[in-house]
Short mmCIF file of C-alpha atoms in Angstrom, two decimals:
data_model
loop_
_atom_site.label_atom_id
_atom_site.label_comp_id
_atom_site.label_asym_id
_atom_site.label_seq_id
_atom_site.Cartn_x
_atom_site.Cartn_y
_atom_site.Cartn_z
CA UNK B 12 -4.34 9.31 7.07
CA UNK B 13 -0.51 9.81 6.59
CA UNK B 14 0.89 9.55 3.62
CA UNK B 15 3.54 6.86 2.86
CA UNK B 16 6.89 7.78 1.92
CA UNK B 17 8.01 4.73 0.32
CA UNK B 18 9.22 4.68 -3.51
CA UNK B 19 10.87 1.41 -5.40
CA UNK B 20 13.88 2.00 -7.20
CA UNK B 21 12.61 0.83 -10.55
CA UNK B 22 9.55 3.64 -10.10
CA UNK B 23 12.60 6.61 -8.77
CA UNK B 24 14.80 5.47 -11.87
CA UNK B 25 12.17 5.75 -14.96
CA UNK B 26 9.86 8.65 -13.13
CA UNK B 27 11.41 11.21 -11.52
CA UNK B 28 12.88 13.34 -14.10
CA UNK B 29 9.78 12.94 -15.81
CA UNK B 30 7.30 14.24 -12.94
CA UNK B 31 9.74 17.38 -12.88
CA UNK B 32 9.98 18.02 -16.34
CA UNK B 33 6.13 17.58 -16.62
CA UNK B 34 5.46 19.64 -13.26
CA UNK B 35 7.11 22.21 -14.66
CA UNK B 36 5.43 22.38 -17.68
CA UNK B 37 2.01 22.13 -16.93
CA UNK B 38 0.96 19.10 -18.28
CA UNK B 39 1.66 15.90 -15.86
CA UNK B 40 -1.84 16.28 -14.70
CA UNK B 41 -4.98 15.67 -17.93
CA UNK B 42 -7.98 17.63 -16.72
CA UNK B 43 -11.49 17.69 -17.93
CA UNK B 44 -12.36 21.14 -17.19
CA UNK B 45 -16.01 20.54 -17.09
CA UNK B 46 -15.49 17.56 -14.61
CA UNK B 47 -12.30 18.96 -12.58
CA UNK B 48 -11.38 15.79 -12.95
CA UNK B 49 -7.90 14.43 -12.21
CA UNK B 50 -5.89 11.68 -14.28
CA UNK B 51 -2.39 10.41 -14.32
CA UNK B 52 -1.79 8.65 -17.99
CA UNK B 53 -1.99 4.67 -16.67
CA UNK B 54 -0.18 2.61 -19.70
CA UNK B 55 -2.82 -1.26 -19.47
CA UNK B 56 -1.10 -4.39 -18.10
CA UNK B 57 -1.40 -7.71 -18.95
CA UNK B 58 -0.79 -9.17 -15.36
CA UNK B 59 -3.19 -6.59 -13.95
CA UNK B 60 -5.47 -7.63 -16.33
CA UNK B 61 -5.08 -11.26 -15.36
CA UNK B 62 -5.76 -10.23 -11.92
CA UNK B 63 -8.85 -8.62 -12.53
CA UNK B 64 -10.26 -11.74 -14.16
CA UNK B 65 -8.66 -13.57 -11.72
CA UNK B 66 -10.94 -11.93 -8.65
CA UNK B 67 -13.88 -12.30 -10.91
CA UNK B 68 -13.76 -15.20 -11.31
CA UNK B 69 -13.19 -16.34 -7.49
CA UNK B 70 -16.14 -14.30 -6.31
CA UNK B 71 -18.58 -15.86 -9.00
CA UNK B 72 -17.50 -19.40 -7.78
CA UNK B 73 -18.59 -17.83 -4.50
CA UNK B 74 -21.63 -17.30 -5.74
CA UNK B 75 -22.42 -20.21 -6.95
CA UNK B 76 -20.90 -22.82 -4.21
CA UNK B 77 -23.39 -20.21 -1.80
CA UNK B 78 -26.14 -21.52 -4.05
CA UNK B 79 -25.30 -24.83 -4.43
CA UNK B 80 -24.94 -25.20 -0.30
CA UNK B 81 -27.75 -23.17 0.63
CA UNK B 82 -29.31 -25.83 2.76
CA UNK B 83 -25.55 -26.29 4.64
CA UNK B 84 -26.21 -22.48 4.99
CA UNK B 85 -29.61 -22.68 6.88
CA UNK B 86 -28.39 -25.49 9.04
CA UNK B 87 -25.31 -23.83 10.14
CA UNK B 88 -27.05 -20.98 10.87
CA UNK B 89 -29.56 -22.88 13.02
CA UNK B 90 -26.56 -24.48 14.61
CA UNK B 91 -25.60 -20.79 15.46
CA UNK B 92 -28.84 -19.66 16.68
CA UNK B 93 -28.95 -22.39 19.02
CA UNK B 94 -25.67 -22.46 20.76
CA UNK B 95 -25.50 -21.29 23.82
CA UNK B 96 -23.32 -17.79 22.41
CA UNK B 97 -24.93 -17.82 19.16
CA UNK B 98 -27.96 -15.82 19.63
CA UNK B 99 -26.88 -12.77 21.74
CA UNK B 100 -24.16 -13.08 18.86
CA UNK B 101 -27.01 -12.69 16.46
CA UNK B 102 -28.62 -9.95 17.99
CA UNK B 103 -25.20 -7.79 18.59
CA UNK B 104 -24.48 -8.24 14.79
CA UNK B 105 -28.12 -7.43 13.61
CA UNK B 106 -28.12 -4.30 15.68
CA UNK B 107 -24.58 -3.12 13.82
CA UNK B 108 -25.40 -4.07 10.85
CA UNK B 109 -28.38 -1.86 10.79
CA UNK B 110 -26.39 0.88 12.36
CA UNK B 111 -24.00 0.59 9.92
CA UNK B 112 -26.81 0.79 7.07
CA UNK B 113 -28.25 4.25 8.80
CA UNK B 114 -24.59 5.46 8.93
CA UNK B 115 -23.93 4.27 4.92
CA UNK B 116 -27.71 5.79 3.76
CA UNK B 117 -26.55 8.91 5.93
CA UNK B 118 -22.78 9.61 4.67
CA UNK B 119 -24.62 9.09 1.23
CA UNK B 120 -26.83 11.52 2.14
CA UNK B 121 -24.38 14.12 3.44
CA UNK B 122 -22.25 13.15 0.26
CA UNK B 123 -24.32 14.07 -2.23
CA UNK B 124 -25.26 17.47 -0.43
CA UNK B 125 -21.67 18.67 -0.70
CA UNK B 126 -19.74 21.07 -2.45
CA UNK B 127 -16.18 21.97 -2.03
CA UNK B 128 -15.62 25.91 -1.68
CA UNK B 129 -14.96 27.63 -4.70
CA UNK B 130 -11.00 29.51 -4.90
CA UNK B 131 -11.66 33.03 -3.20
CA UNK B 132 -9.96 35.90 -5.29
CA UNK B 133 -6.06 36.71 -4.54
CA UNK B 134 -6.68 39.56 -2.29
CA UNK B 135 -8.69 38.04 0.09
CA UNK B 136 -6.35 34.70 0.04
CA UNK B 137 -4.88 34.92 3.71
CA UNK B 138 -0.76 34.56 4.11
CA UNK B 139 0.46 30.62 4.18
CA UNK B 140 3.19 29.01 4.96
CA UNK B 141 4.13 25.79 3.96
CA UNK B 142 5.95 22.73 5.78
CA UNK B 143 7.94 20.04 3.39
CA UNK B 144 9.19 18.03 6.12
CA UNK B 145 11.37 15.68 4.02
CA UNK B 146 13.60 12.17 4.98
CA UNK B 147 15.31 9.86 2.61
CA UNK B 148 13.17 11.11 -0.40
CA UNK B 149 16.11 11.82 -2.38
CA UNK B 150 15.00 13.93 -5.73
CA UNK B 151 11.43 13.50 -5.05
CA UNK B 152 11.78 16.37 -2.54
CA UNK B 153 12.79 18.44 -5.48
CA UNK B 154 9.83 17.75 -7.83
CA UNK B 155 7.27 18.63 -4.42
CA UNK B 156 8.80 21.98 -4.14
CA UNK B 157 9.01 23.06 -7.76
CA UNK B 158 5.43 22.10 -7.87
CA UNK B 159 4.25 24.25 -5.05
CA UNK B 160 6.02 27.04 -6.44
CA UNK B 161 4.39 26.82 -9.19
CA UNK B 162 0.84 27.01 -7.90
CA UNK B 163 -1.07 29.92 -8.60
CA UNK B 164 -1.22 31.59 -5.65
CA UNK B 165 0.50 35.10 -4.90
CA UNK B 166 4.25 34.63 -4.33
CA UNK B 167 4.24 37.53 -1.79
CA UNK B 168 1.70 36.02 0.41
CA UNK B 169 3.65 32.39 0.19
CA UNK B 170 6.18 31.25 3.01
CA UNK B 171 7.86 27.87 1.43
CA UNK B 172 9.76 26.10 4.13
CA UNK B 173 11.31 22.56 3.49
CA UNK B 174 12.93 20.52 6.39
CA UNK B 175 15.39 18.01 6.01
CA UNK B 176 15.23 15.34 8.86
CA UNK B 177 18.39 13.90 8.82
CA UNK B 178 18.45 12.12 5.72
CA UNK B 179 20.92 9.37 4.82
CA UNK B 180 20.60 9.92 1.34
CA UNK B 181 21.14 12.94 -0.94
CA UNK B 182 17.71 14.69 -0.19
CA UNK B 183 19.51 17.63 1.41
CA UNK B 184 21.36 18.28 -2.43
CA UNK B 185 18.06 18.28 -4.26
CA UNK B 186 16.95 20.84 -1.42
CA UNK B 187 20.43 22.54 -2.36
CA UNK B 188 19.09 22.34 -5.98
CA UNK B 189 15.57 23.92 -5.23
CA UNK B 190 17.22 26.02 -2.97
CA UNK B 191 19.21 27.50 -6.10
CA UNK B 192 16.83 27.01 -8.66
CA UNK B 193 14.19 29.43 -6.79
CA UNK B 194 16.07 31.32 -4.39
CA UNK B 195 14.30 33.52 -1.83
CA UNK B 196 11.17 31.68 -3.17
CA UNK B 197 12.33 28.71 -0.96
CA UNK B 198 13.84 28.06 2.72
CA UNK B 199 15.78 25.15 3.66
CA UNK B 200 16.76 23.74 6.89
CA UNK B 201 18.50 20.71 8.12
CA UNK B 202 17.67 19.04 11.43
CA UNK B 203 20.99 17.62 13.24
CA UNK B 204 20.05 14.33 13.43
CA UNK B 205 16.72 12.30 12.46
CA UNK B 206 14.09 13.23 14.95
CA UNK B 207 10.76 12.51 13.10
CA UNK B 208 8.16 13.57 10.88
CA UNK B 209 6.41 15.53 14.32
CA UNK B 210 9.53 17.13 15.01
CA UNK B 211 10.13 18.59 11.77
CA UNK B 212 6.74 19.83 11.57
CA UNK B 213 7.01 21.34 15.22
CA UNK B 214 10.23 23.23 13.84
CA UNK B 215 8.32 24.78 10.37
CA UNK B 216 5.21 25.86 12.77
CA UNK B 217 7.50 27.83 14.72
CA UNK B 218 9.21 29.75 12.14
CA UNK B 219 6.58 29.69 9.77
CA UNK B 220 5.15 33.37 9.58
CA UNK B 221 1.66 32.43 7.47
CA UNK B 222 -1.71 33.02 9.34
CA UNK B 223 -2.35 29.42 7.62
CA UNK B 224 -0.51 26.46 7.57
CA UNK B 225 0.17 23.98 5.33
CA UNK B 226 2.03 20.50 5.50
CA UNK B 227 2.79 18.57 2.41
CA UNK B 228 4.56 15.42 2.42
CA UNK B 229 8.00 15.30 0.08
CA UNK B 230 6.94 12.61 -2.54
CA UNK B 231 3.93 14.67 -3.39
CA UNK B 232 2.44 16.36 -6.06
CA UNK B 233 0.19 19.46 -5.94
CA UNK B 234 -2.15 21.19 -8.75
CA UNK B 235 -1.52 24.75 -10.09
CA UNK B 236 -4.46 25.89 -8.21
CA UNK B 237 -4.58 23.08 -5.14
CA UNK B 238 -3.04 25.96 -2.84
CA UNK B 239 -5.71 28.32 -3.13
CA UNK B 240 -8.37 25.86 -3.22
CA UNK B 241 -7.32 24.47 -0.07
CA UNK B 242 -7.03 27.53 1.77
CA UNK B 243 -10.30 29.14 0.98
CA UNK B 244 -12.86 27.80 3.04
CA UNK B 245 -10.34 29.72 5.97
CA UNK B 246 -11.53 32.71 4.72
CA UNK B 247 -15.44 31.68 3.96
CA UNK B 248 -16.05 30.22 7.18
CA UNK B 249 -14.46 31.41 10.37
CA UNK B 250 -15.18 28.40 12.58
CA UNK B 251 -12.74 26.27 10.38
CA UNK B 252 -9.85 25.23 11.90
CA UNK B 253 -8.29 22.89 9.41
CA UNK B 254 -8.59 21.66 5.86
CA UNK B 255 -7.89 18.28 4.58
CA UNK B 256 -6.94 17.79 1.00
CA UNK B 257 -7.71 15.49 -1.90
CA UNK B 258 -5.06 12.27 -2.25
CA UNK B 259 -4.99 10.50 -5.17
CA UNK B 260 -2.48 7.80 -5.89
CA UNK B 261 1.07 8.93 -8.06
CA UNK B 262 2.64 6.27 -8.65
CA UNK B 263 0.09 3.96 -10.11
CA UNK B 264 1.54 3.27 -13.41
CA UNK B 265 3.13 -0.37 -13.19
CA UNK B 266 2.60 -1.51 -9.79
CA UNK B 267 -0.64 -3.72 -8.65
CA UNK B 268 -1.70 -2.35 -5.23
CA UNK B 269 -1.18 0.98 -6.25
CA UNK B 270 -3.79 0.67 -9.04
CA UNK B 271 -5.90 -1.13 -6.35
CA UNK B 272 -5.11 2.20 -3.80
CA UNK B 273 -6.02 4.35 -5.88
CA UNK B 274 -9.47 3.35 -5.95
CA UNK B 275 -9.50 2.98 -2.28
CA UNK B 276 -8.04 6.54 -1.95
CA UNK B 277 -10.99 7.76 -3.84
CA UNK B 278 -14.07 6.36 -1.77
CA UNK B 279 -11.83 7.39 1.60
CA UNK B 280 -11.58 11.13 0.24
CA UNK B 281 -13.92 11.93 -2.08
CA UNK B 282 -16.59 9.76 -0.58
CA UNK B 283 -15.84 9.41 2.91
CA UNK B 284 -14.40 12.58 3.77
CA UNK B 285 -16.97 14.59 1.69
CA UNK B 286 -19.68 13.60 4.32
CA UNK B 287 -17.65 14.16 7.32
CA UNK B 288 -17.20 17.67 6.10
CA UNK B 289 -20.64 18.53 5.76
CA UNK B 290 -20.79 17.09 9.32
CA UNK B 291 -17.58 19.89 9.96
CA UNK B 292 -15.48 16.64 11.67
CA UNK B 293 -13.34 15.29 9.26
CA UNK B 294 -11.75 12.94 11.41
CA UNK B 295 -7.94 13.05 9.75
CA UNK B 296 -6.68 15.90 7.83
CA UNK B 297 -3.66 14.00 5.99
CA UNK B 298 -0.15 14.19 6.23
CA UNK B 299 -0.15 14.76 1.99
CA UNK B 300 -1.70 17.64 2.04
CA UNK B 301 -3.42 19.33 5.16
CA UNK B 302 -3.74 23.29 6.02
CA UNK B 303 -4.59 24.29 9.46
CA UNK B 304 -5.22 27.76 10.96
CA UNK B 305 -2.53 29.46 12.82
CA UNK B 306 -4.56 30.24 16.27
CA UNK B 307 -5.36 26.82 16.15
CA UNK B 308 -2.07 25.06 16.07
CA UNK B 309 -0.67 27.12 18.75
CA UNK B 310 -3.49 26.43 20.57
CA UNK B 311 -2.33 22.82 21.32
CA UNK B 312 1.53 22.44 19.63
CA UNK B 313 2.67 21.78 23.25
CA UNK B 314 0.38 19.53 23.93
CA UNK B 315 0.69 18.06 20.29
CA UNK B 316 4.59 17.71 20.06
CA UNK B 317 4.63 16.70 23.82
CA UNK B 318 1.98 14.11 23.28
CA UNK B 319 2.46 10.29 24.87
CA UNK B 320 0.41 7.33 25.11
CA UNK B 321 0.74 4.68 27.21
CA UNK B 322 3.73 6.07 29.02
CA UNK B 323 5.81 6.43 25.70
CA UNK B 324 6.06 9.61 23.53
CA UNK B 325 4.00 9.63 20.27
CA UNK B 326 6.02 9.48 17.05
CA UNK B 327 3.32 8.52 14.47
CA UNK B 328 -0.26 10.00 13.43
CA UNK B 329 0.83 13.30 14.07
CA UNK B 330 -1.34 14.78 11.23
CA UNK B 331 -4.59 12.66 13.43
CA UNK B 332 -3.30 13.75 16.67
CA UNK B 333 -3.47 17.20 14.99
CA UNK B 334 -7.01 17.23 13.79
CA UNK B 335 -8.29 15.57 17.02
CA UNK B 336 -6.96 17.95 18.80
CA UNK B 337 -8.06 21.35 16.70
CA UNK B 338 -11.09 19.57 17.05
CA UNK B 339 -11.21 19.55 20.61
CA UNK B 340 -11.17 23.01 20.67
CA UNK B 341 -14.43 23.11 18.51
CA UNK B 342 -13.24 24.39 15.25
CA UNK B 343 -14.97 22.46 12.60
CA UNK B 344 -12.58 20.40 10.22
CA UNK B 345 -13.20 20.52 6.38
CA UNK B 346 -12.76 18.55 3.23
CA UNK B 347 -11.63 19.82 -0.20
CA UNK B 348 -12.27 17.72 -2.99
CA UNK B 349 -10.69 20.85 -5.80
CA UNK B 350 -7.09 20.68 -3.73
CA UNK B 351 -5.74 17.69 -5.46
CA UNK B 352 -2.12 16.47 -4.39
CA UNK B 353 -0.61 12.70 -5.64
CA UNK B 354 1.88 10.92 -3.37
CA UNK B 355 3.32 7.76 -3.63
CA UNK B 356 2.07 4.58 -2.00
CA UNK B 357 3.92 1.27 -1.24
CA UNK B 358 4.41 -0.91 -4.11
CA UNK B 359 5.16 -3.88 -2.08
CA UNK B 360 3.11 -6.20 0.05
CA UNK B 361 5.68 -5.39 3.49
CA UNK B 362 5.60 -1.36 3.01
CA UNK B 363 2.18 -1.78 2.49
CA UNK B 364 1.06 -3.65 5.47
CA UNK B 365 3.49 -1.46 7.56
CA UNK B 366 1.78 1.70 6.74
CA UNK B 367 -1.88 -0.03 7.74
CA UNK B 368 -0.67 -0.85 11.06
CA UNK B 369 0.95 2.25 11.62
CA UNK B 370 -2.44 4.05 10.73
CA UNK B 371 -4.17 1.72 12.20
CA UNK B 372 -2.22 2.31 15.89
CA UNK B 373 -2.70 5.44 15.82
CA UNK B 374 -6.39 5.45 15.51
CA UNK B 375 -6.52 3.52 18.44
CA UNK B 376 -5.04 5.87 19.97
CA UNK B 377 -6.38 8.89 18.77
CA UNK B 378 -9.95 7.02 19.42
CA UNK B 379 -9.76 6.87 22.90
CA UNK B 380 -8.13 10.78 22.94
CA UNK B 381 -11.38 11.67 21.20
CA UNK B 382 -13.78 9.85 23.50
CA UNK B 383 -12.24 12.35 26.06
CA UNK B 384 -14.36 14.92 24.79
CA UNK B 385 -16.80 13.92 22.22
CA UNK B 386 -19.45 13.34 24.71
CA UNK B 387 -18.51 16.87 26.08
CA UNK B 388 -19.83 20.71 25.34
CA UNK B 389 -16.36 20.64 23.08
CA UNK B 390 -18.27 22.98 20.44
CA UNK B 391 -20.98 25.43 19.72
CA UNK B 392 -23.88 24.12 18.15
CA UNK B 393 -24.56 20.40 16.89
CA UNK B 394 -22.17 17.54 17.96
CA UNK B 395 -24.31 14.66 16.66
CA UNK B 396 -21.55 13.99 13.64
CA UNK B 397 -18.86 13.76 15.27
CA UNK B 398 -20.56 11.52 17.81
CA UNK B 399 -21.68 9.50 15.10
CA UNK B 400 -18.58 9.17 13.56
CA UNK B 401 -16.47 8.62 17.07
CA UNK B 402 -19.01 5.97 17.36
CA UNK B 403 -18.78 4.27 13.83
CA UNK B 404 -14.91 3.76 14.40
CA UNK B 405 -15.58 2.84 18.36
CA UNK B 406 -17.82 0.03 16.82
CA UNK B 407 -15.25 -1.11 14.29
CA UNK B 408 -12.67 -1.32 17.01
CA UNK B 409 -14.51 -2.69 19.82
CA UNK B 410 -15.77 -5.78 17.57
CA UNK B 411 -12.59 -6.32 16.12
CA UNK B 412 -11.64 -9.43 18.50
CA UNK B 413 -15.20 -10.66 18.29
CA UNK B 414 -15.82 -10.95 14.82
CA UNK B 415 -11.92 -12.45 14.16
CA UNK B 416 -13.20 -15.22 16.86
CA UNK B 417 -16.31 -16.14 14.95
CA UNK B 418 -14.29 -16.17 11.56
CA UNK B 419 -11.65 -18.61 13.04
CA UNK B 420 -14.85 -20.54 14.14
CA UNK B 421 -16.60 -20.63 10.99
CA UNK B 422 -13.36 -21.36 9.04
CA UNK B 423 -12.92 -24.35 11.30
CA UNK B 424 -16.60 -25.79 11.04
CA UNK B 425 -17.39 -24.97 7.62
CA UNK B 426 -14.44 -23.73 5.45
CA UNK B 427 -16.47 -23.96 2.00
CA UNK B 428 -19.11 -21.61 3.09
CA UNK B 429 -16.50 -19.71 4.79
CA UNK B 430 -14.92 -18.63 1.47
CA UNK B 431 -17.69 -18.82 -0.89
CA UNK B 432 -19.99 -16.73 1.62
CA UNK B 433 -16.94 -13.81 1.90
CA UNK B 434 -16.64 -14.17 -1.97
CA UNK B 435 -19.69 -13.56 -2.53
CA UNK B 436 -20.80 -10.59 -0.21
CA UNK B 437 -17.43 -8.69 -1.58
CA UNK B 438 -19.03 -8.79 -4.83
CA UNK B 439 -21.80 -6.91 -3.05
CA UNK B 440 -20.49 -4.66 -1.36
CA UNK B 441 -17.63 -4.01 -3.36
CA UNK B 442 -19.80 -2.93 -6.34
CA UNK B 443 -20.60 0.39 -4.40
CA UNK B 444 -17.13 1.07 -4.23
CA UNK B 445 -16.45 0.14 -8.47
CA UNK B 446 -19.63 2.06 -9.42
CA UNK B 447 -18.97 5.56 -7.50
CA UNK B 448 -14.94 5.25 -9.08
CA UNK B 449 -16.39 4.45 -12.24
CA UNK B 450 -18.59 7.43 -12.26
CA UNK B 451 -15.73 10.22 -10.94
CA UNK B 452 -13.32 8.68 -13.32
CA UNK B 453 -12.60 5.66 -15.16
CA UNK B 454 -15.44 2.38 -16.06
CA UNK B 455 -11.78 -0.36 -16.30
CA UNK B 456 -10.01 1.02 -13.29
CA UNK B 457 -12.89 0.90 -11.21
CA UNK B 458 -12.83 -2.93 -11.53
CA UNK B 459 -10.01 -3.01 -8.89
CA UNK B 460 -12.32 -2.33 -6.53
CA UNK B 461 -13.43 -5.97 -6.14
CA UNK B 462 -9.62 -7.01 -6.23
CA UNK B 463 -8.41 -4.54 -3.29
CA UNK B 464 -11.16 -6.44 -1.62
CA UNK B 465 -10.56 -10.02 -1.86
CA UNK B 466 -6.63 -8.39 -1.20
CA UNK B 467 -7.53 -6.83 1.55
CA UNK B 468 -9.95 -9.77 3.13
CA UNK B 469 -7.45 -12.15 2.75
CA UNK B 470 -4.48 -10.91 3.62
CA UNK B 471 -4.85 -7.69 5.95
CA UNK B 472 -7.33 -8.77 7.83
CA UNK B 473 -4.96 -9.33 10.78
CA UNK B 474 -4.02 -5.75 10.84
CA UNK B 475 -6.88 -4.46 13.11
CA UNK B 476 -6.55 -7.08 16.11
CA UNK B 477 -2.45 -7.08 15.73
CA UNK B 478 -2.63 -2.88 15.54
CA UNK B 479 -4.96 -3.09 19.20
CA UNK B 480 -2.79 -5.19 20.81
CA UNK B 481 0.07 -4.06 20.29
CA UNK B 482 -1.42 0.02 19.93
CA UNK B 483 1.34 1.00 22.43
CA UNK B 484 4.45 0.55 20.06
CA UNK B 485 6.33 3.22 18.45
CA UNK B 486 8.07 3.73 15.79
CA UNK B 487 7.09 4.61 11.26
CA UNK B 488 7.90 1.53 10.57
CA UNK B 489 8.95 2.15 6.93
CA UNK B 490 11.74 4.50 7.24
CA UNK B 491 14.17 1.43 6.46
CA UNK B 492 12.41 0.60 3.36
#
């Protein structure tokens, strides 16, 4: 996943001074040290709360119209059954959906089996460099580089490099200001012209000195000890060849789909990308907060910054591109749930659907890079997760146009069970999703679980089938924003 970039006005205006001042002084971040758990101080809202009972109360009248229609149910699935399409249709889905089960009783499996690596002590931490590629960010970039130098990791094994891609606004003064404010702790460079996030990154990887890497994005947030958290399982395990981090949501304070994010972010990191590590093929290492070891980069940065796809030269998913391709060479890719950074997500409904198709591009891309060599001798010793997982996304995109097909049908033929049947199973399946948040963190956030979902059902559903057919475009998307 790459991290979005966007932050409103209002959020910049009331927040930023605050996130330094609080940065610096060690207390932005409430932990319970028995827990290691994270929080950001979220004041309530009365419109969020409104929402919440809102999406209640839709997927209860779900429910019950699925109750009161059940014999509309049976016939239109004997309707189904009998068409000439409907039962090979039936079969296809049946088979998935108990695939899908395996795979969800699996990842549970492999979730609650792992452990992130425990901080190694400062002499054995290896020499890092780290990448700030930075554009438009304004004073954000300067509250992501005060935190990282403050991290508790030894200053003379720490390379800090930020990169300034040709901003329009006055991010390359608040580099100035870092710049003065920390002095040789601190590097600064300035790219000629705007050139992209892949770019910038290709620059800091050639001048960075570190035998690790690692890339954090310039309206993000680290820990005191995320550093050396993330950079330990480098030295544990020797077949590692890159490290994703923990993202949790920053600016979640008086925006909706931030608060809705958030939980989202949680059962995609600490869920999701907990089993894939115990698998060693976490499938994206993110753009937030990623390390990656040296040998390994330079292993495949031509190939990486000189990467194309349909004829056109690749400008987004670099940090997936990255990981597949580290991957390829049959280093296993980890997941640390102790390296905690917070970025900022869209707060709007156009910056947010931009960033999903953006993502959701690239992983068709990336996708059919990885079924280059999945099915290959790519690594020493078991493959069978990351075959599983290449699979479990192959699935999702291959029935993409299938399943949008039979929802336009069954919208058309019978639009009451339509929406009372989808209301219904996202109080289902959502629940997972509210109960696991509510556990890690927080019993009222974890409601928003069930709204993301009705959100997300109803109104990004078209990202998938738009991202695949139009998967060769370029461009972020939200640089404008």
């Amino acid at each position: 996943m790459e991290s979005e970039t966007i932050i409103s006005e209002q959020f910049y205006a009331n927040n930023s001074s605050a996130i330094s001042e609080k940065t610096l002084t060690g207390s932005f971040f409430r932990t319970n040290e028995k827990s290691q758990k994270v929080h950001v101080e979220r004041p309530s809202s009365p419109f969020g709360l409104a929402i919440l009972v809102a999406t209640f109360l839709l997927m209860l009248s779900g429910v019950y119209l699925v109750f009161q229609f059940q014999d509309d149910f049976e016939q239109f699935h004997f309707e189904r059954i009998a068409s000439t399409w409907g039962l090979p249709f039936l079969i296809l889905t049946t088979i998935l959906f108990f695939y899908q089960t395996g795979v969800f009783l699996y990842s549970s499996y492999l979730y609650l089996r792992y452990k992130p690596i425990e901080s190694v002590s400062d002499d054995l931490l290896p020499t890092c460099t780290i990448i700030v590629p930075a554009y438009n960010e304004g004073k954000l970039v300067w509250d992501t580089l005060l935190s990282l130098a403050e991290s508790d990791y030894p200053a003379e094994k720490l390379q800090l490099l930020a990169i300034d891609d040709g901003s329009k606004d006055d991010t390359w003064y608040w580099m100035q200001e870092a710049k003065a404010k920390l002095g040789d702790r601190v590097t600064i460079f300035q790219q000629p012209k705007n050139q992209g996030k892949r770019q910038a990154l290709y620059r800091g990887f050639k001048l960075g000195t570190g035998e690790i890497f690692v890339t954090v994005d310039s309206d993000s947030i680290v820990k005191k000890d995320t550093l050396r958290n993330l950079v330990s399982p480098f030295v544990v395990n020797k077949k590692c060849g890159a490290v994703a981090g923990n993202v949790q949501v920053l600016n979640n304070k008086s925006a909706v789909l931030p608060k809705m994010l958030n939980v989202s972010f949680v059962m995609s990191f600490e869920y999701q990308r907990s089993a894939e590590s115990e698998l060693g093929s976490v499938l994206c290492t993110p753009g937030a907060l990623a390390a990656y070891r040296r040998d390994a980069v330079f292993n495949c940065l031509p190939e990486w910054i000189n990467q194309t796809f349909m004829g056109e030269p690749s400008d987004i998913g670099e940090d997936r591109a990255l990981t597949n391709m580290i991957l390829k060479q049959g280093f296993e890719v980890k997941f640390q749930k102790n390296a905690v950074v917070l970025t900022n997500v869209p707060e709007e409904y156009k910056g947010l659907y931009k960033m999903f198709i953006r993502w959701a591009r690239s992983n068709v891309r990336e996708n059919l890079m990885m079924a280059k060599f999945v099915f290959t001798d790519f690594r020493k010793g078991s493959k069978f997760g990351a075959r599983m997982l290449f699979l479990n996304q192959f699935f999702k995109i291959a029935m993409t146009y299938p399943f949008l097909l039979f929802m336009l049908y069954f919208i058309a033929v019978h639009p009451i069970l339509f929406l009372s049947s989808t209301l219904a199973a996202i109080l289902i399946f959502s629940t997972f999703s509210m109960l696991f948040y509510a556990k890690r963190y927080n019993l009222s956030e974890s409601f928003w679980a069930y709204s993301y979902s009705v959100f997300y059902t109803f109104s990004l559903f078209w990202i998938a089938p738009y991202a695949i057919a139009t998967a060769n475009k370029k461009g972020w998307l939200t640089r404008g924003l």
